[in-house]
Amino acid sequence: MGSTSAENNGSKGVGRRDLIKRSAALGLISVPTMSFLSACASGGGDDSGSGDATKGTTSKSNPFGVKKGSTLDVVVFKGGYGDDYAKAWEANFKTKIGVSSTHTGTQEITGKLQPRFNAGNPPDIVDDSGAQQIKIDVLYKNGQLLDLSPVLDAPAIDDPTKKVRDLLIPGTLDPGVQEGKVVALNYIYTVWGLWYSGKLFKDKGWTPPKTWDEFIAICQKAKAAGIGGLAHQGKYPYYINVAIMDLIAKKGGIDAVKAIDNLDPKAFVGSAAAQAGVEAIYEVVEKDLLMPGTNGLTHTESQTRWNQYKAAFITCGSWLENEQLKLTPTDFDMKFLPMPLLPDSKMPFEAIRAGSGEPFIIPAKAKNLPGAKEFMRHMLSKEWSTLFAKEANSLTILKDGVDSSVTLRPGTQSTVDASKAAGDNTFRYLYPDWYSEMDTSIQNASNELMAKRIQPKEWLKRCQAAVDKQAKDPASKKNVHS
Amino acid sequence: MRKGQYRFVAGFLFVPVALYLIFVIWPYIQTFGYSLTDWKGESQTFKFVGLDNYRALLHDDVFKEAIWHNLLFLVFIPVITILLALFFAFMVNAGGRSKAGGVQGVAGSGFYKIVYFFPQVLSLAILAVLFNAVYRSDGGGLLNGFLIKLHLVDVNNPVEWLNEPNMVLWALMAVVVWHGVGFYLVLFSAAMQSIPRDIYEAALIDGANRSQSFFRITLPLLWETVQTAWVYLGIIAMDMFVLVSSMTSNMGAYGGGPDHGSDVMSTVMMRNFLYFGKSGYACAMGVVMLLLTLVLSVVTLRATRRERIEF
């Protein structure tokens, strides 16, 4: 070993080549597995929870006993809505309550927070959203989420004679319920359905369809005019499920929704509504009315194509307008449309999938629990709700929560009108929040259906199999959509 | 070895070995421990479930399919990349027309060497963005746009490259090969240049043509470099996480579509680990991955063992 120039001194000793070869072999073993396995390794748990350092005295205006001068650790998903609204809140919180915040705006919720949850050192309040959210059902099963009922039962900021929960749009707390407890506050009020360009429809002389036959007819006219009928964000089959599941819900009524959420053995196979819904969507595929190539496009790619008048309709939720803000032509006149009706539907045309999205959570082991609860109570005040509408162009779950001084964009305004027209005729699936794996299987089946690789019959079979598989998990008994 | 030398060597090795034990071996052991539990990934509460996770793995069709995809990559990525790289390296170094008995590359070989190396400087993330644009499923995609202009593809039925179960793996493979050939070309070039010229010249004088001098001289003398390349490409083939998760359609999270047609072990594992909250189960997958790679690396090194030639 004394000589550095030794390459291969006979058969003994380790030459440079051998060394390289062996370390490469070692690399083959370690590299692919290491990066993933090491993610499994956790730091030791620190279960100390919140100490007394953050607990002040409680009073009527300070129901949780927030301590002045304490700090709050806020983590916000910085996606379609940005994170300026949260910064505005935090500044307001500091001047009003005297609690300063450390702000983290990120898309990598899982990457940043999974190790912190494991180490028992989570932030105080989190907007757990986006493609890399930590799934709420997963967090809940790990006992990481605070039951939010103390916040919801506290006196509201705008009207201290009422509870916070009484000032919210009915049903908007439901998606945050796990096993009967509200553990996530889905803050943004969202409607889902079809979208079209008011300008395109006016130019072509089309009227927005109310029945499925009219919808197909417009798609055919669009095709004749050289553009696509329906666009969807194929790389993420979540979106086409908006259309399929809406059709099923409107055809079969709320019972069809509950059958799926409650894992009925006849949720798909043996359900006339499910069959009618999926066959209707397949009609679009079979008659070749999709925007060409849409099955393989990402959400931005297909939404942008739609903004360029390359398709008549697209499926999406009401974040669409803010997401496409920079890519939408000024005279585009974005409009929302409830899913057109199949014959003999149990719900009226105006019925829409509506509800809340963007879950905010308070970790059970947050260091400053009083501060986090107070922060959430403020989120449900008209002042903060208006701040949100201003910064993020969207509505919150607070009833009448936007100050009249704020003018809404055309798309958002059309969702307000649609919500009014729908009245109590709103519905919402809860299975995606409860059963990530089942949701994934259904999305996968839809992807195959849109690519014409499976037929509606097979789609129903696959979805039912996913439901049946989920029903075998004993934990699923505790979730009931009633 | 002289007296005290072992201690001297051990002293230098202590830090790397300690790092290796703490950051590689210890996580492996922990992973194995977690794989025997029903750990859900977001807290330190879990139950011991014995070998249940491994038993469930035996019936997990998605994971089994993913193993086959990795094996497919393991066979084709090294073979295609190495053959192309060897061919190009030979052409660049020794494939030119011989002038006055000399051995040289084809005209402009210096230029080619640099151009071939370009893809290697791109990170995988950039590569994914780039090829997403190439494979885009409508007329806006580079490939589709080109084929539509040539009237080979109908504008209303563009090819959904990454959304076809029969095509997606090959499409991904093409990206890896495109990315890797340049590097191995340089690697092989360096090795070829260390082969003494006089051997080639002797062969030329004996009347060897290009293919003979390649198969009789270049390849045998390059064997060790090829072996190293094989090991490195094997690492890439067993991984593939970045490209699959950022290019293919979503199976909940981390790509893998359509219909799990491009899922590899690492994407299935990450999906179970973080998205489905079945972290203990995912750790069992990790252990299986470790065993598979161990076996494969031993087999690879054994199978490619040849006698060494000194020059």
Short mmCIF file of C-alpha atoms in Angstrom, two decimals, chain A residues 4-446:
data_model
loop_
_atom_site.label_atom_id
_atom_site.label_comp_id
_atom_site.label_asym_id
_atom_site.label_seq_id
_atom_site.Cartn_x
_atom_site.Cartn_y
_atom_site.Cartn_z
CA THR A 4 0.44 5.28 -4.94
CA SER A 5 1.19 4.18 -8.43
CA ALA A 6 0.33 0.56 -7.75
CA GLU A 7 -2.26 -0.52 -10.22
CA ASN A 8 -2.25 -4.22 -9.91
CA ASN A 9 0.60 -5.77 -8.04
CA GLY A 10 0.00 -9.35 -8.84
CA SER A 11 -3.12 -10.93 -7.48
CA LYS A 12 -3.00 -9.48 -4.00
CA GLY A 13 -3.83 -5.96 -2.85
CA VAL A 14 -6.49 -3.65 -4.01
CA GLY A 15 -5.68 -1.85 -7.21
CA ARG A 16 -7.30 1.33 -8.36
CA ARG A 17 -9.53 -0.45 -10.83
CA ASP A 18 -10.70 -2.96 -8.28
CA LEU A 19 -11.40 -0.19 -5.87
CA ILE A 20 -13.49 1.67 -8.42
CA LYS A 21 -15.27 -1.49 -9.38
CA ARG A 22 -16.05 -2.43 -5.83
CA SER A 23 -17.18 0.99 -4.79
CA ALA A 24 -19.37 1.08 -7.86
CA ALA A 25 -20.86 -2.22 -6.78
CA LEU A 26 -21.45 -0.80 -3.36
CA GLY A 27 -23.09 2.17 -5.01
CA LEU A 28 -25.40 -0.12 -6.95
CA ILE A 29 -26.56 -1.56 -3.68
CA SER A 30 -26.90 1.61 -1.77
CA VAL A 31 -27.88 4.46 -4.06
CA PRO A 32 -31.38 3.58 -5.24
CA THR A 33 -32.51 2.26 -1.92
CA MET A 34 -30.73 4.69 0.30
CA SER A 35 -32.47 7.85 -0.76
CA PHE A 36 -35.88 6.34 -0.07
CA LEU A 37 -35.11 4.21 2.91
CA SER A 38 -33.47 6.99 4.81
CA ALA A 39 -36.79 8.80 4.61
CA CYS A 40 -38.17 6.04 6.80
CA ALA A 41 -35.73 6.71 9.54
CA SER A 42 -37.12 8.99 12.13
CA GLY A 43 -35.66 11.11 14.81
CA GLY A 44 -36.66 10.25 18.31
CA GLY A 45 -40.11 11.38 19.34
CA ASP A 46 -40.42 14.44 21.52
CA ASP A 47 -43.86 14.43 22.99
CA SER A 48 -43.57 17.39 25.27
CA GLY A 49 -46.47 19.21 23.55
CA SER A 50 -47.35 22.77 24.42
CA GLY A 51 -45.84 24.10 27.54
CA ASP A 52 -47.14 26.79 29.80
CA ALA A 53 -44.98 29.37 28.11
CA THR A 54 -47.69 30.14 25.56
CA LYS A 55 -50.67 30.10 27.89
CA GLY A 56 -51.98 33.47 29.03
CA THR A 57 -55.14 34.26 30.98
CA THR A 58 -58.47 33.71 29.30
CA SER A 59 -61.15 36.38 29.01
CA LYS A 60 -64.26 37.01 26.98
CA SER A 61 -62.37 38.66 24.13
CA ASN A 62 -59.53 36.22 24.53
CA PRO A 63 -61.29 32.87 24.91
CA PHE A 64 -58.20 30.72 24.44
CA GLY A 65 -55.85 32.71 26.64
CA VAL A 66 -53.40 33.87 23.99
CA LYS A 67 -50.22 35.22 25.45
CA LYS A 68 -49.01 38.55 24.10
CA GLY A 69 -45.48 38.39 22.76
CA SER A 70 -45.60 34.68 21.97
CA THR A 71 -44.85 33.52 18.44
CA LEU A 72 -46.86 31.48 15.97
CA ASP A 73 -45.37 29.09 13.43
CA VAL A 74 -47.50 29.34 10.26
CA VAL A 75 -46.98 27.08 7.23
CA VAL A 76 -49.02 27.87 4.13
CA PHE A 77 -49.34 26.02 0.83
CA LYS A 78 -48.19 28.49 -1.79
CA GLY A 79 -50.16 27.30 -4.80
CA GLY A 80 -52.91 28.75 -6.97
CA TYR A 81 -53.90 31.21 -4.28
CA GLY A 82 -50.36 32.35 -3.49
CA ASP A 83 -49.50 33.17 0.12
CA ASP A 84 -49.92 36.95 0.20
CA TYR A 85 -53.24 36.56 1.97
CA ALA A 86 -51.55 34.74 4.84
CA LYS A 87 -48.90 37.44 5.14
CA ALA A 88 -51.67 40.02 5.34
CA TRP A 89 -53.35 38.01 8.10
CA GLU A 90 -50.13 37.61 10.03
CA ALA A 91 -49.44 41.34 9.93
CA ASN A 92 -52.97 41.97 11.15
CA PHE A 93 -52.57 39.37 13.91
CA LYS A 94 -49.41 41.03 15.12
CA THR A 95 -50.91 44.50 15.43
CA LYS A 96 -54.18 43.26 16.92
CA ILE A 97 -53.17 40.45 19.22
CA GLY A 98 -49.47 41.08 19.67
CA VAL A 99 -48.44 37.66 18.45
CA SER A 100 -45.78 37.64 15.76
CA SER A 101 -45.53 34.82 13.25
CA THR A 102 -42.83 32.94 11.45
CA HIS A 103 -44.15 32.47 7.93
CA THR A 104 -43.34 29.58 5.60
CA GLY A 105 -44.93 29.57 2.14
CA THR A 106 -44.16 26.35 0.27
CA GLN A 107 -45.43 23.73 -2.17
CA GLU A 108 -43.54 20.95 -0.42
CA ILE A 109 -45.84 20.39 2.51
CA THR A 110 -44.98 16.71 2.86
CA GLY A 111 -41.26 17.16 2.46
CA LYS A 112 -41.08 19.96 5.00
CA LEU A 113 -43.58 18.71 7.56
CA GLN A 114 -43.46 14.92 7.59
CA PRO A 115 -40.19 14.86 9.55
CA ARG A 116 -41.49 17.53 11.93
CA PHE A 117 -44.68 15.60 12.66
CA ASN A 118 -42.64 12.47 13.29
CA ALA A 119 -40.32 14.27 15.64
CA GLY A 120 -43.26 15.71 17.58
CA ASN A 121 -42.26 19.23 16.55
CA PRO A 122 -45.01 20.39 14.15
CA PRO A 123 -45.91 24.02 13.28
CA ASP A 124 -48.84 25.74 15.00
CA ILE A 125 -51.14 26.09 12.02
CA VAL A 126 -50.87 24.61 8.54
CA ASP A 127 -52.61 25.09 5.21
CA ASP A 128 -52.21 21.42 4.25
CA SER A 129 -53.04 21.57 0.54
CA GLY A 130 -51.69 21.00 -2.94
CA ALA A 131 -50.30 17.99 -4.73
CA GLN A 132 -47.86 17.33 -1.90
CA GLN A 133 -50.25 17.72 0.98
CA ILE A 134 -50.09 15.23 3.81
CA LYS A 135 -53.42 13.50 3.45
CA ILE A 136 -55.84 14.45 6.22
CA ASP A 137 -56.97 10.86 6.79
CA VAL A 138 -53.34 9.83 7.23
CA LEU A 139 -52.59 12.62 9.71
CA TYR A 140 -55.77 11.89 11.61
CA LYS A 141 -55.00 8.20 11.94
CA ASN A 142 -51.67 9.16 13.42
CA GLY A 143 -53.36 11.26 16.10
CA GLN A 144 -51.73 14.45 14.87
CA LEU A 145 -54.81 16.64 14.43
CA LEU A 146 -56.50 18.83 16.99
CA ASP A 147 -60.27 18.52 17.30
CA LEU A 148 -61.35 21.97 16.14
CA SER A 149 -64.66 22.12 18.03
CA PRO A 150 -63.34 24.56 20.70
CA VAL A 151 -62.62 27.06 17.93
CA LEU A 152 -65.94 26.47 16.19
CA ASP A 153 -67.90 26.78 19.43
CA ALA A 154 -66.08 29.94 20.52
CA PRO A 155 -67.82 33.32 20.17
CA ALA A 156 -67.48 34.76 16.65
CA ILE A 157 -65.40 37.89 16.17
CA ASP A 158 -68.07 39.68 14.13
CA ASP A 159 -70.93 38.79 16.48
CA PRO A 160 -69.83 37.54 19.92
CA THR A 161 -73.38 36.42 20.73
CA LYS A 162 -73.04 33.69 18.12
CA LYS A 163 -70.74 30.72 17.81
CA VAL A 164 -68.15 30.74 15.03
CA ARG A 165 -69.74 27.70 13.38
CA ASP A 166 -73.12 29.42 13.06
CA LEU A 167 -71.72 32.02 10.67
CA LEU A 168 -70.43 29.46 8.17
CA ILE A 169 -72.11 28.24 4.99
CA PRO A 170 -73.93 25.01 5.91
CA GLY A 171 -72.13 21.80 5.05
CA THR A 172 -68.73 23.41 4.56
CA LEU A 173 -67.28 21.77 7.65
CA ASP A 174 -68.21 18.26 6.43
CA PRO A 175 -65.13 17.50 4.32
CA GLY A 176 -62.94 18.16 7.36
CA VAL A 177 -64.74 15.56 9.44
CA GLN A 178 -62.93 12.35 10.34
CA GLU A 179 -64.88 9.83 12.38
CA GLY A 180 -67.35 12.48 13.50
CA LYS A 181 -64.86 15.17 14.53
CA VAL A 182 -63.97 18.32 12.62
CA VAL A 183 -60.20 18.11 12.40
CA ALA A 184 -59.58 20.24 9.30
CA LEU A 185 -61.07 23.60 8.42
CA ASN A 186 -61.68 23.65 4.69
CA TYR A 187 -61.51 27.37 4.30
CA ILE A 188 -62.19 28.18 0.67
CA TYR A 189 -65.64 27.89 -0.79
CA THR A 190 -65.44 26.06 -4.07
CA VAL A 191 -67.91 24.97 -6.70
CA TRP A 192 -67.11 22.27 -9.26
CA GLY A 193 -68.51 21.70 -12.72
CA LEU A 194 -68.02 22.78 -16.32
CA TRP A 195 -66.55 26.07 -17.52
CA TYR A 196 -66.90 27.86 -20.83
CA SER A 197 -65.97 31.14 -22.46
CA GLY A 198 -68.87 33.59 -22.65
CA LYS A 199 -67.18 35.22 -25.62
CA LEU A 200 -66.77 31.99 -27.60
CA PHE A 201 -70.40 31.04 -27.02
CA LYS A 202 -71.61 34.48 -28.03
CA ASP A 203 -69.49 34.51 -31.18
CA LYS A 204 -70.72 31.10 -32.24
CA GLY A 205 -74.29 31.70 -31.17
CA TRP A 206 -74.38 28.74 -28.78
CA THR A 207 -76.53 28.68 -25.68
CA PRO A 208 -75.15 27.03 -22.55
CA PRO A 209 -76.64 23.51 -22.44
CA LYS A 210 -78.98 22.34 -19.71
CA THR A 211 -79.39 18.73 -20.73
CA TRP A 212 -76.82 16.15 -21.71
CA ASP A 213 -78.21 15.95 -25.26
CA GLU A 214 -77.76 19.68 -25.68
CA PHE A 215 -74.26 19.36 -24.30
CA ILE A 216 -73.40 16.66 -26.84
CA ALA A 217 -74.94 18.77 -29.61
CA ILE A 218 -72.72 21.74 -28.72
CA CYS A 219 -69.66 19.50 -28.57
CA GLN A 220 -70.54 18.32 -32.08
CA LYS A 221 -70.94 21.87 -33.29
CA ALA A 222 -67.60 22.73 -31.75
CA LYS A 223 -66.03 19.77 -33.52
CA ALA A 224 -67.55 20.97 -36.80
CA ALA A 225 -66.06 24.39 -36.13
CA GLY A 226 -62.65 22.77 -35.82
CA ILE A 227 -62.19 22.89 -32.05
CA GLY A 228 -62.55 20.28 -29.32
CA GLY A 229 -65.76 19.68 -27.40
CA LEU A 230 -64.68 18.73 -23.89
CA ALA A 231 -61.21 19.30 -22.51
CA HIS A 232 -59.94 17.72 -19.33
CA GLN A 233 -56.64 17.63 -17.48
CA GLY A 234 -55.78 14.05 -18.42
CA LYS A 235 -52.51 13.69 -16.59
CA TYR A 236 -54.49 14.17 -13.38
CA PRO A 237 -57.62 12.01 -13.70
CA TYR A 238 -59.01 13.83 -10.66
CA TYR A 239 -60.56 16.35 -13.03
CA ILE A 240 -62.54 14.06 -15.29
CA ASN A 241 -63.92 12.46 -12.15
CA VAL A 242 -65.51 15.84 -11.42
CA ALA A 243 -67.67 15.33 -14.51
CA ILE A 244 -68.34 11.61 -14.07
CA MET A 245 -69.19 11.78 -10.38
CA ASP A 246 -71.34 14.90 -10.85
CA LEU A 247 -73.39 13.13 -13.50
CA ILE A 248 -73.87 10.18 -11.18
CA ALA A 249 -74.88 12.40 -8.27
CA LYS A 250 -77.38 14.43 -10.26
CA LYS A 251 -78.89 11.38 -11.89
CA GLY A 252 -79.22 9.30 -8.74
CA GLY A 253 -79.67 12.07 -6.20
CA ILE A 254 -78.00 12.34 -2.83
CA ASP A 255 -78.55 8.61 -2.27
CA ALA A 256 -76.13 7.81 -5.07
CA VAL A 257 -73.54 10.06 -3.41
CA LYS A 258 -74.05 8.43 -0.03
CA ALA A 259 -73.91 4.95 -1.53
CA ILE A 260 -70.39 5.63 -2.74
CA ASP A 261 -69.21 7.48 0.38
CA ASN A 262 -70.64 4.76 2.62
CA LEU A 263 -69.05 1.98 0.56
CA ASP A 264 -72.30 0.34 -0.49
CA PRO A 265 -71.86 -3.08 -2.13
CA LYS A 266 -73.98 -1.71 -4.98
CA ALA A 267 -72.34 1.73 -5.19
CA PHE A 268 -71.25 1.19 -8.80
CA VAL A 269 -72.14 -2.27 -10.09
CA GLY A 270 -75.92 -2.50 -9.83
CA SER A 271 -76.42 1.26 -9.58
CA ALA A 272 -78.46 2.63 -12.45
CA ALA A 273 -77.20 6.15 -11.77
CA ALA A 274 -73.54 5.13 -11.89
CA GLN A 275 -74.12 3.25 -15.12
CA ALA A 276 -75.95 6.17 -16.74
CA GLY A 277 -73.25 8.61 -15.62
CA VAL A 278 -70.30 6.69 -16.95
CA GLU A 279 -72.06 5.78 -20.19
CA ALA A 280 -72.79 9.46 -20.77
CA ILE A 281 -69.12 10.36 -20.42
CA TYR A 282 -68.15 7.46 -22.64
CA GLU A 283 -70.45 8.88 -25.31
CA VAL A 284 -68.10 11.87 -25.48
CA VAL A 285 -65.15 9.52 -25.94
CA GLU A 286 -66.86 7.32 -28.51
CA LYS A 287 -68.17 10.20 -30.59
CA ASP A 288 -64.66 11.62 -30.57
CA LEU A 289 -65.71 14.88 -28.95
CA LEU A 290 -62.72 15.32 -26.64
CA MET A 291 -60.15 17.98 -27.37
CA PRO A 292 -57.42 16.08 -29.28
CA GLY A 293 -54.64 14.94 -26.98
CA THR A 294 -56.34 16.16 -23.82
CA ASN A 295 -55.92 12.76 -22.12
CA GLY A 296 -52.20 13.29 -21.83
CA LEU A 297 -52.07 16.96 -20.93
CA THR A 298 -51.31 18.47 -17.54
CA HIS A 299 -53.78 20.82 -15.90
CA THR A 300 -51.94 23.96 -17.06
CA GLU A 301 -51.49 22.67 -20.59
CA SER A 302 -55.13 21.80 -21.16
CA GLN A 303 -56.51 24.81 -19.30
CA THR A 304 -54.32 27.07 -21.41
CA ARG A 305 -55.51 25.37 -24.60
CA TRP A 306 -59.06 25.99 -23.43
CA ASN A 307 -58.17 29.63 -22.80
CA GLN A 308 -56.99 29.76 -26.41
CA TYR A 309 -60.48 28.72 -27.54
CA LYS A 310 -59.35 25.22 -28.49
CA ALA A 311 -62.23 23.53 -26.64
CA ALA A 312 -65.78 24.48 -25.73
CA PHE A 313 -65.85 23.09 -22.18
CA ILE A 314 -63.47 22.10 -19.43
CA THR A 315 -64.07 20.45 -16.07
CA CYS A 316 -62.66 22.16 -13.01
CA GLY A 317 -63.29 23.74 -9.63
CA SER A 318 -63.61 27.46 -9.02
CA TRP A 319 -59.87 27.97 -8.41
CA LEU A 320 -59.62 27.87 -12.21
CA GLU A 321 -59.96 31.62 -12.67
CA ASN A 322 -57.20 32.55 -10.25
CA GLU A 323 -54.98 29.78 -11.57
CA GLN A 324 -55.34 30.96 -15.18
CA LEU A 325 -55.32 34.68 -14.34
CA LYS A 326 -52.30 35.55 -16.49
CA LEU A 327 -53.23 33.28 -19.41
CA THR A 328 -56.86 34.28 -19.84
CA PRO A 329 -57.58 36.79 -22.62
CA THR A 330 -59.18 39.95 -21.19
CA ASP A 331 -62.42 39.47 -23.14
CA PHE A 332 -62.62 35.72 -22.46
CA ASP A 333 -65.59 36.12 -20.08
CA MET A 334 -65.09 32.95 -18.05
CA LYS A 335 -68.34 31.32 -17.00
CA PHE A 336 -69.32 28.48 -14.74
CA LEU A 337 -71.93 25.89 -15.80
CA PRO A 338 -73.56 23.25 -13.61
CA MET A 339 -73.20 19.75 -15.05
CA PRO A 340 -75.96 19.25 -17.68
CA LEU A 341 -78.72 16.82 -16.78
CA LEU A 342 -79.26 13.28 -17.92
CA PRO A 343 -82.90 12.29 -18.55
CA ASP A 344 -84.90 11.46 -15.38
CA SER A 345 -82.36 12.96 -13.03
CA LYS A 346 -83.28 13.25 -9.38
CA MET A 347 -81.59 16.62 -8.92
CA PRO A 348 -82.47 19.79 -10.84
CA PHE A 349 -80.12 21.33 -13.39
CA GLU A 350 -79.09 24.05 -10.92
CA ALA A 351 -77.72 21.51 -8.44
CA ILE A 352 -73.95 21.77 -8.07
CA ARG A 353 -71.11 20.11 -6.30
CA ALA A 354 -70.14 22.77 -3.83
CA GLY A 355 -68.26 22.89 -0.66
CA SER A 356 -65.07 23.79 0.95
CA GLY A 357 -61.50 23.10 0.02
CA GLU A 358 -57.99 24.02 1.17
CA PRO A 359 -57.83 22.35 4.61
CA PHE A 360 -56.24 24.31 7.45
CA ILE A 361 -55.21 22.19 10.40
CA ILE A 362 -53.90 22.73 13.91
CA PRO A 363 -51.48 19.97 14.90
CA ALA A 364 -52.37 18.39 18.24
CA LYS A 365 -48.78 18.89 19.36
CA ALA A 366 -48.54 22.55 18.32
CA LYS A 367 -46.38 24.61 20.64
CA ASN A 368 -48.70 27.62 20.72
CA LEU A 369 -52.17 26.10 20.77
CA PRO A 370 -53.96 29.18 22.13
CA GLY A 371 -52.37 31.33 19.44
CA ALA A 372 -53.29 28.87 16.69
CA LYS A 373 -56.91 28.67 17.84
CA GLU A 374 -57.19 32.45 18.02
CA PHE A 375 -55.63 32.72 14.54
CA MET A 376 -58.23 30.33 13.15
CA ARG A 377 -61.04 32.24 14.90
CA HIS A 378 -59.81 35.37 13.14
CA MET A 379 -59.73 33.60 9.79
CA LEU A 380 -63.47 33.25 10.16
CA SER A 381 -64.03 36.99 10.57
CA LYS A 382 -65.31 39.23 7.81
CA GLU A 383 -62.14 41.31 7.90
CA TRP A 384 -59.84 38.38 7.21
CA SER A 385 -62.24 36.77 4.77
CA THR A 386 -62.23 39.99 2.76
CA LEU A 387 -58.44 40.11 2.91
CA PHE A 388 -58.47 36.64 1.41
CA ALA A 389 -60.91 37.53 -1.37
CA LYS A 390 -58.78 40.53 -2.27
CA GLU A 391 -55.45 38.67 -2.38
CA ALA A 392 -56.61 35.34 -3.79
CA ASN A 393 -59.76 36.07 -5.89
CA SER A 394 -61.86 33.47 -4.15
CA LEU A 395 -64.63 33.09 -1.63
CA THR A 396 -64.37 31.68 1.87
CA ILE A 397 -66.79 29.54 3.83
CA LEU A 398 -67.92 32.56 5.86
CA LYS A 399 -71.53 33.40 4.97
CA ASP A 400 -71.63 36.71 3.11
CA GLY A 401 -67.95 36.93 3.90
CA VAL A 402 -66.73 39.48 1.36
CA ASP A 403 -67.03 43.18 1.93
CA SER A 404 -69.14 44.79 -0.79
CA SER A 405 -66.25 47.07 -1.73
CA VAL A 406 -64.50 44.15 -3.46
CA THR A 407 -65.50 43.55 -7.11
CA LEU A 408 -65.29 39.96 -8.19
CA ARG A 409 -63.95 38.69 -11.51
CA PRO A 410 -66.47 37.30 -14.03
CA GLY A 411 -65.76 33.63 -13.30
CA THR A 412 -65.98 34.08 -9.54
CA GLN A 413 -69.12 36.19 -9.96
CA SER A 414 -70.72 33.41 -12.05
CA THR A 415 -70.00 30.92 -9.26
CA VAL A 416 -71.70 33.25 -6.78
CA ASP A 417 -74.75 33.39 -9.06
CA ALA A 418 -74.71 29.60 -9.54
CA SER A 419 -74.54 29.05 -5.78
CA LYS A 420 -77.52 31.33 -5.26
CA ALA A 421 -79.49 29.52 -7.96
CA ALA A 422 -78.59 26.16 -6.46
CA GLY A 423 -79.74 27.12 -3.00
CA ASP A 424 -79.90 23.97 -0.93
CA ASN A 425 -79.31 21.77 -3.96
CA THR A 426 -75.65 21.21 -3.34
CA PHE A 427 -73.85 17.96 -2.82
CA ARG A 428 -70.36 16.83 -2.04
CA TYR A 429 -68.50 13.54 -2.14
CA LEU A 430 -66.52 12.79 0.98
CA TYR A 431 -64.73 9.60 -0.07
CA PRO A 432 -61.69 11.42 -1.50
CA ASP A 433 -61.04 12.90 1.95
CA TRP A 434 -61.57 9.59 3.68
CA TYR A 435 -60.10 6.97 1.36
CA SER A 436 -57.08 8.11 -0.66
CA GLU A 437 -56.43 4.65 -2.03
CA MET A 438 -59.97 4.07 -3.25
CA ASP A 439 -60.02 7.52 -4.83
CA THR A 440 -56.79 6.69 -6.66
CA SER A 441 -58.22 3.44 -8.04
CA ILE A 442 -61.34 5.20 -9.31
CA GLN A 443 -59.23 7.91 -10.94
CA ASN A 444 -57.10 5.25 -12.57
CA ALA A 445 -60.20 3.54 -13.99
CA SER A 446 -61.41 6.88 -15.37
#
